[in-house]
CSV table of C-alpha atoms in Angstrom, one decimal:
chain,number,residue,atom,x,y,z
A,1,UNK,CA,-30.9,-5.4,-40.1
A,2,UNK,CA,-28.8,-5.5,-36.6
A,3,UNK,CA,-27.9,-8.7,-37.5
A,4,UNK,CA,-26.4,-8.7,-40.7
A,5,UNK,CA,-25.0,-5.4,-39.5
A,6,UNK,CA,-23.4,-7.5,-36.5
A,7,UNK,CA,-22.2,-11.0,-38.7
A,8,UNK,CA,-20.3,-8.1,-41.2
A,9,UNK,CA,-18.4,-5.9,-38.6
A,10,UNK,CA,-18.2,-8.9,-36.3
A,11,UNK,CA,-14.8,-10.1,-37.4
A,12,UNK,CA,-13.2,-7.1,-37.6
A,13,UNK,CA,-14.3,-5.9,-34.4
A,14,UNK,CA,-12.7,-9.3,-32.6
A,15,UNK,CA,-9.9,-8.9,-34.8
A,16,UNK,CA,-9.0,-4.9,-33.4
A,17,UNK,CA,-10.2,-6.1,-30.4
A,18,UNK,CA,-7.9,-9.0,-29.8
A,19,UNK,CA,-5.1,-7.0,-31.5
A,20,UNK,CA,-5.5,-4.3,-28.5
A,21,UNK,CA,-6.2,-7.1,-25.7
A,22,UNK,CA,-3.1,-8.7,-26.6
A,23,UNK,CA,-1.0,-5.0,-26.8
A,24,UNK,CA,-2.6,-3.8,-23.4
A,25,UNK,CA,-0.9,-7.5,-22.1
A,26,UNK,CA,2.5,-7.2,-23.2
A,27,UNK,CA,2.5,-3.4,-22.3
A,28,UNK,CA,1.7,-4.5,-18.7
A,29,UNK,CA,4.0,-7.0,-18.6
A,30,UNK,CA,7.1,-4.4,-19.7
A,31,UNK,CA,6.1,-1.8,-17.3
A,32,UNK,CA,5.6,-4.8,-14.2
A,33,UNK,CA,9.9,-5.8,-15.4
A,34,UNK,CA,10.5,-2.8,-15.6
A,35,UNK,CA,8.8,-2.2,-12.2
A,36,UNK,CA,10.4,-4.9,-10.5
A,37,UNK,CA,13.8,-3.7,-12.1
A,38,UNK,CA,13.4,-0.3,-10.8
A,39,UNK,CA,13.0,-1.5,-7.4
A,40,UNK,CA,15.8,-3.6,-7.2
A,41,UNK,CA,18.7,-0.4,-8.1
A,42,UNK,CA,16.6,1.6,-6.5
A,43,UNK,CA,16.8,-0.7,-3.0
A,44,UNK,CA,20.6,-1.6,-4.3
A,45,UNK,CA,21.3,2.4,-4.2
A,46,UNK,CA,19.9,2.5,-1.0
A,47,UNK,CA,21.9,0.3,0.6
A,48,UNK,CA,25.2,1.2,-1.3
A,49,UNK,CA,24.1,5.1,-0.4
A,50,UNK,CA,23.0,3.3,2.8
A,51,UNK,CA,19.8,5.0,3.0
A,52,UNK,CA,16.5,4.0,4.8
A,53,UNK,CA,14.0,2.4,2.5
A,54,UNK,CA,11.1,4.3,2.3
A,55,UNK,CA,7.9,3.0,3.8
A,56,UNK,CA,5.9,4.5,1.3
A,57,UNK,CA,5.9,6.0,-2.2
A,58,UNK,CA,7.6,9.0,-2.6
A,59,UNK,CA,6.8,12.1,-4.6
A,60,UNK,CA,8.4,11.3,-8.3
A,61,UNK,CA,6.8,7.8,-7.6
A,62,UNK,CA,3.2,8.7,-6.6
A,63,UNK,CA,2.5,10.9,-9.5
A,64,UNK,CA,1.1,10.7,-13.0
A,65,UNK,CA,-1.4,8.5,-13.2
A,66,UNK,CA,-2.1,8.0,-9.6
A,67,UNK,CA,-2.2,11.8,-9.1
A,68,UNK,CA,-4.2,12.3,-12.0
A,69,UNK,CA,-6.8,10.0,-12.6
A,70,UNK,CA,-6.9,7.6,-9.3
A,71,UNK,CA,-6.5,10.6,-6.8
A,72,UNK,CA,-9.7,13.0,-8.2
A,73,UNK,CA,-11.7,9.5,-8.6
A,74,UNK,CA,-11.0,8.5,-5.1
A,75,UNK,CA,-11.7,12.2,-4.1
A,76,UNK,CA,-15.2,11.9,-5.9
A,77,UNK,CA,-16.1,8.5,-3.6
A,78,UNK,CA,-14.3,9.0,-0.5
A,79,UNK,CA,-16.6,9.0,2.0
A,80,UNK,CA,-18.3,12.5,4.3
A,81,UNK,CA,-18.4,10.8,7.3
A,82,UNK,CA,-14.8,11.9,8.9
A,83,UNK,CA,-14.5,8.5,11.0
A,84,UNK,CA,-14.7,6.5,8.2
A,85,UNK,CA,-11.9,8.2,6.3
A,86,UNK,CA,-10.1,7.9,9.6
A,87,UNK,CA,-10.5,3.6,9.9
A,88,UNK,CA,-9.4,3.9,6.2
A,89,UNK,CA,-6.1,5.5,7.0
A,90,UNK,CA,-5.3,3.8,9.8
A,91,UNK,CA,-5.4,0.7,7.5
A,92,UNK,CA,-3.2,2.6,4.8
A,93,UNK,CA,-1.0,3.4,8.0
A,94,UNK,CA,0.0,0.3,9.1
A,95,UNK,CA,0.4,-0.7,5.1
A,96,UNK,CA,3.0,2.7,5.5
A,97,UNK,CA,1.1,4.8,3.5
A,98,UNK,CA,1.4,7.9,5.3
A,99,UNK,CA,0.5,10.8,2.7
A,100,UNK,CA,-2.7,12.7,2.7
A,101,UNK,CA,-3.6,11.7,-1.2
A,102,UNK,CA,-3.2,8.3,0.2
A,103,UNK,CA,-6.6,7.4,0.5
A,104,UNK,CA,-7.9,9.2,-2.0
A,105,UNK,CA,-5.6,7.1,-4.0
A,106,UNK,CA,-6.8,4.0,-2.5
A,107,UNK,CA,-10.3,4.8,-3.4
A,108,UNK,CA,-9.3,5.6,-6.9
A,109,UNK,CA,-7.4,2.1,-7.6
A,110,UNK,CA,-10.7,0.5,-6.2
A,111,UNK,CA,-13.1,2.1,-8.3
A,112,UNK,CA,-10.7,1.6,-11.6
A,113,UNK,CA,-10.8,-2.1,-11.1
A,114,UNK,CA,-14.0,-2.4,-11.2
A,115,UNK,CA,-14.3,-0.7,-14.3
A,116,UNK,CA,-11.3,-2.5,-15.6
A,117,UNK,CA,-12.6,-6.2,-14.8
A,118,UNK,CA,-16.2,-4.9,-16.4
A,119,UNK,CA,-14.2,-4.0,-19.4
A,120,UNK,CA,-12.5,-7.3,-19.7
A,121,UNK,CA,-15.7,-8.8,-19.7
A,122,UNK,CA,-17.3,-7.1,-22.1
A,123,UNK,CA,-13.7,-7.6,-24.9
A,124,UNK,CA,-14.6,-11.2,-24.0
A,125,UNK,CA,-17.6,-11.8,-25.5
A,126,UNK,CA,-16.8,-9.4,-28.4
A,127,UNK,CA,-13.2,-11.6,-29.5
A,128,UNK,CA,-15.6,-15.2,-29.0
A,129,UNK,CA,-17.4,-13.4,-31.1
A,130,UNK,CA,-20.6,-13.3,-28.7
A,131,UNK,CA,-21.1,-9.6,-29.4
A,132,UNK,CA,-24.8,-9.6,-29.1
A,133,UNK,CA,-24.5,-11.6,-26.1
A,134,UNK,CA,-23.9,-9.1,-24.0
A,135,UNK,CA,-27.3,-8.0,-23.1
A,136,UNK,CA,-28.4,-11.6,-21.4
A,137,UNK,CA,-28.7,-11.9,-18.2
A,138,UNK,CA,-25.5,-14.7,-17.5
A,139,UNK,CA,-22.7,-11.8,-19.0
A,140,UNK,CA,-25.0,-9.3,-17.2
A,141,UNK,CA,-23.9,-11.6,-13.8
A,142,UNK,CA,-20.6,-11.9,-15.6
A,143,UNK,CA,-19.5,-8.5,-15.8
A,144,UNK,CA,-21.4,-8.0,-12.4
A,145,UNK,CA,-19.2,-10.7,-10.5
A,146,UNK,CA,-15.8,-9.1,-12.4
A,147,UNK,CA,-16.5,-5.7,-11.2
A,148,UNK,CA,-17.1,-6.7,-8.0
A,149,UNK,CA,-14.2,-9.3,-7.0
A,150,UNK,CA,-11.6,-6.8,-9.1
A,151,UNK,CA,-13.1,-3.9,-6.6
A,152,UNK,CA,-11.7,-5.7,-3.6
A,153,UNK,CA,-8.1,-6.6,-5.2
A,154,UNK,CA,-6.5,-3.7,-3.2
A,155,UNK,CA,-8.3,-4.8,0.0
A,156,UNK,CA,-6.2,-8.4,-0.4
A,157,UNK,CA,-3.3,-6.4,-1.3
A,158,UNK,CA,-3.5,-3.9,1.4
A,159,UNK,CA,-3.8,-7.0,4.2
A,160,UNK,CA,-0.9,-8.5,2.5
A,161,UNK,CA,1.4,-5.6,2.9
A,162,UNK,CA,0.5,-5.3,6.5
A,163,UNK,CA,1.1,-9.1,7.2
A,164,UNK,CA,4.5,-8.5,5.2
A,165,UNK,CA,5.2,-5.4,7.8
A,166,UNK,CA,4.0,-7.0,11.5
A,167,UNK,CA,6.0,-10.0,10.2
A,168,UNK,CA,8.8,-8.2,9.8
A,169,UNK,CA,8.2,-6.4,13.1
A,170,UNK,CA,8.1,-10.0,14.2
A,171,UNK,CA,11.4,-11.2,13.7
A,172,UNK,CA,13.4,-7.6,14.0
A,173,UNK,CA,11.8,-6.7,17.1
A,174,UNK,CA,14.5,-8.9,19.1
A,175,UNK,CA,17.7,-7.3,17.6
A,176,UNK,CA,15.7,-3.6,17.8
A,177,UNK,CA,15.4,-4.7,21.6
A,178,UNK,CA,19.5,-6.5,22.5
A,179,UNK,CA,20.2,-3.2,20.6
A,180,UNK,CA,17.8,-1.1,22.5
A,181,UNK,CA,19.8,-1.8,25.8
A,182,UNK,CA,23.2,-1.7,24.9
A,183,UNK,CA,22.5,1.7,23.7
A,184,UNK,CA,20.6,2.8,26.8
A,185,UNK,CA,23.1,1.2,29.3
A,186,UNK,CA,26.6,2.8,27.1
A,187,UNK,CA,24.2,6.3,28.5
A,188,UNK,CA,22.2,7.5,25.5
A,189,UNK,CA,18.6,8.7,26.7
A,190,UNK,CA,15.6,6.8,25.7
A,191,UNK,CA,15.4,8.9,22.1
A,192,UNK,CA,18.7,8.8,21.5
A,193,UNK,CA,18.5,5.4,21.7
A,194,UNK,CA,15.6,4.7,19.6
A,195,UNK,CA,16.7,7.1,16.8
A,196,UNK,CA,20.4,4.9,16.6
A,197,UNK,CA,18.3,1.6,16.8
A,198,UNK,CA,16.3,2.6,13.9
A,199,UNK,CA,19.7,4.0,11.7
A,200,UNK,CA,21.0,0.7,12.9
A,201,UNK,CA,18.5,-2.0,11.6
A,202,UNK,CA,17.1,0.0,8.4
A,203,UNK,CA,18.8,-2.4,6.0
A,204,UNK,CA,18.1,-5.5,8.0
A,205,UNK,CA,14.0,-4.5,8.7
A,206,UNK,CA,13.8,-1.8,7.1
A,207,UNK,CA,9.7,-1.5,8.2
A,208,UNK,CA,10.8,-1.7,12.2
A,209,UNK,CA,13.3,0.3,11.3
A,210,UNK,CA,11.1,3.6,9.8
A,211,UNK,CA,8.5,2.9,12.6
A,212,UNK,CA,10.8,2.8,15.3
A,213,UNK,CA,12.6,6.7,13.4
A,214,UNK,CA,9.3,8.4,13.6
A,215,UNK,CA,9.4,8.3,17.9
A,216,UNK,CA,11.9,11.3,18.0
A,217,UNK,CA,10.8,12.8,15.1
A,218,UNK,CA,7.5,12.9,16.3
A,219,UNK,CA,9.1,14.2,19.7
A,220,UNK,CA,10.7,17.0,17.9
A,221,UNK,CA,7.4,17.6,16.0
A,222,UNK,CA,5.8,18.4,19.8
A,223,UNK,CA,4.1,15.1,20.5
A,224,UNK,CA,4.5,13.4,24.3
A,225,UNK,CA,7.1,10.8,24.8
A,226,UNK,CA,3.7,8.4,26.2
A,227,UNK,CA,2.1,9.6,22.4
A,228,UNK,CA,5.0,8.7,20.0
A,229,UNK,CA,5.1,5.0,21.7
A,230,UNK,CA,1.8,4.8,21.5
A,231,UNK,CA,1.7,5.8,17.9
A,232,UNK,CA,4.3,2.8,17.5
A,233,UNK,CA,2.2,0.8,19.4
A,234,UNK,CA,-1.2,0.8,17.2
A,235,UNK,CA,1.0,0.6,13.9
A,236,UNK,CA,2.5,-2.4,15.1
A,237,UNK,CA,-0.4,-4.3,16.7
A,238,UNK,CA,2.5,-6.6,18.1
A,239,UNK,CA,2.1,-7.7,21.5
A,240,UNK,CA,5.8,-7.8,22.1
A,241,UNK,CA,5.8,-4.1,21.3
A,242,UNK,CA,2.5,-3.4,23.2
A,243,UNK,CA,4.6,-4.3,26.1
A,244,UNK,CA,8.2,-2.9,25.7
A,245,UNK,CA,5.6,0.4,25.5
A,246,UNK,CA,3.8,-0.2,28.2
A,247,UNK,CA,6.6,-1.1,30.4
A,248,UNK,CA,8.4,2.1,29.1
A,249,UNK,CA,5.6,4.6,30.0
A,250,UNK,CA,5.5,3.0,33.6
A,251,UNK,CA,9.0,3.4,33.8
A,252,UNK,CA,8.6,7.2,32.8
A,253,UNK,CA,5.2,7.4,34.9
A,254,UNK,CA,6.6,5.7,38.5
A,255,UNK,CA,10.8,7.4,37.5
A,256,UNK,CA,11.9,3.9,37.5
A,257,UNK,CA,14.9,3.0,35.5
């Protein structure tokens, strides 16, 4: 009886599943196109108004689906041990995500994409008319593989973003160092010079400018110069920046120029 019911409903279910799959795919392409267009408009607006591009997403961008769906899911599966959370936050900071909710959105996106991968395999079996084979070992293995691969997609995205930011640090550091020397020789203090350099390179090297701009802000918030400079070296993980920070810390310690 079940076979006859599946035979009767199979074409109808497959038709509707195909329709919704195509509809979701078209909607995803539309959102991607609108997102890229919005990125371009925002970038042009920042250049026109001479603003520093935000390192992470603003509160307006970090809304809707991320806050209402991904964040609660991420809070449920977030590790209890603080050292594990600190390690995840450290990677997110390297990628430019400094908000407190970033770790929960990141974990929630991993679980959401994993469930989406399983759902895509499920829909694929329905569309191809193999609904009765969903309980076979091959189908279960395909769902597990799809879910496992999708689970690590945010890690791949995070790694690529960290690599892109690190490349920007490496390419922009020589220009920033030259400007820093000029500012110091012109009579500016180190903190003022770093702040001026961050404002000068915010168009050509926005990621490095954002990291340099954090130094005077952290000092005003109560951190020592040593802690602020060490934080810059830890966030960038670039040998040249480490060398500069070491030089500045030694100069401050021994009172040299």
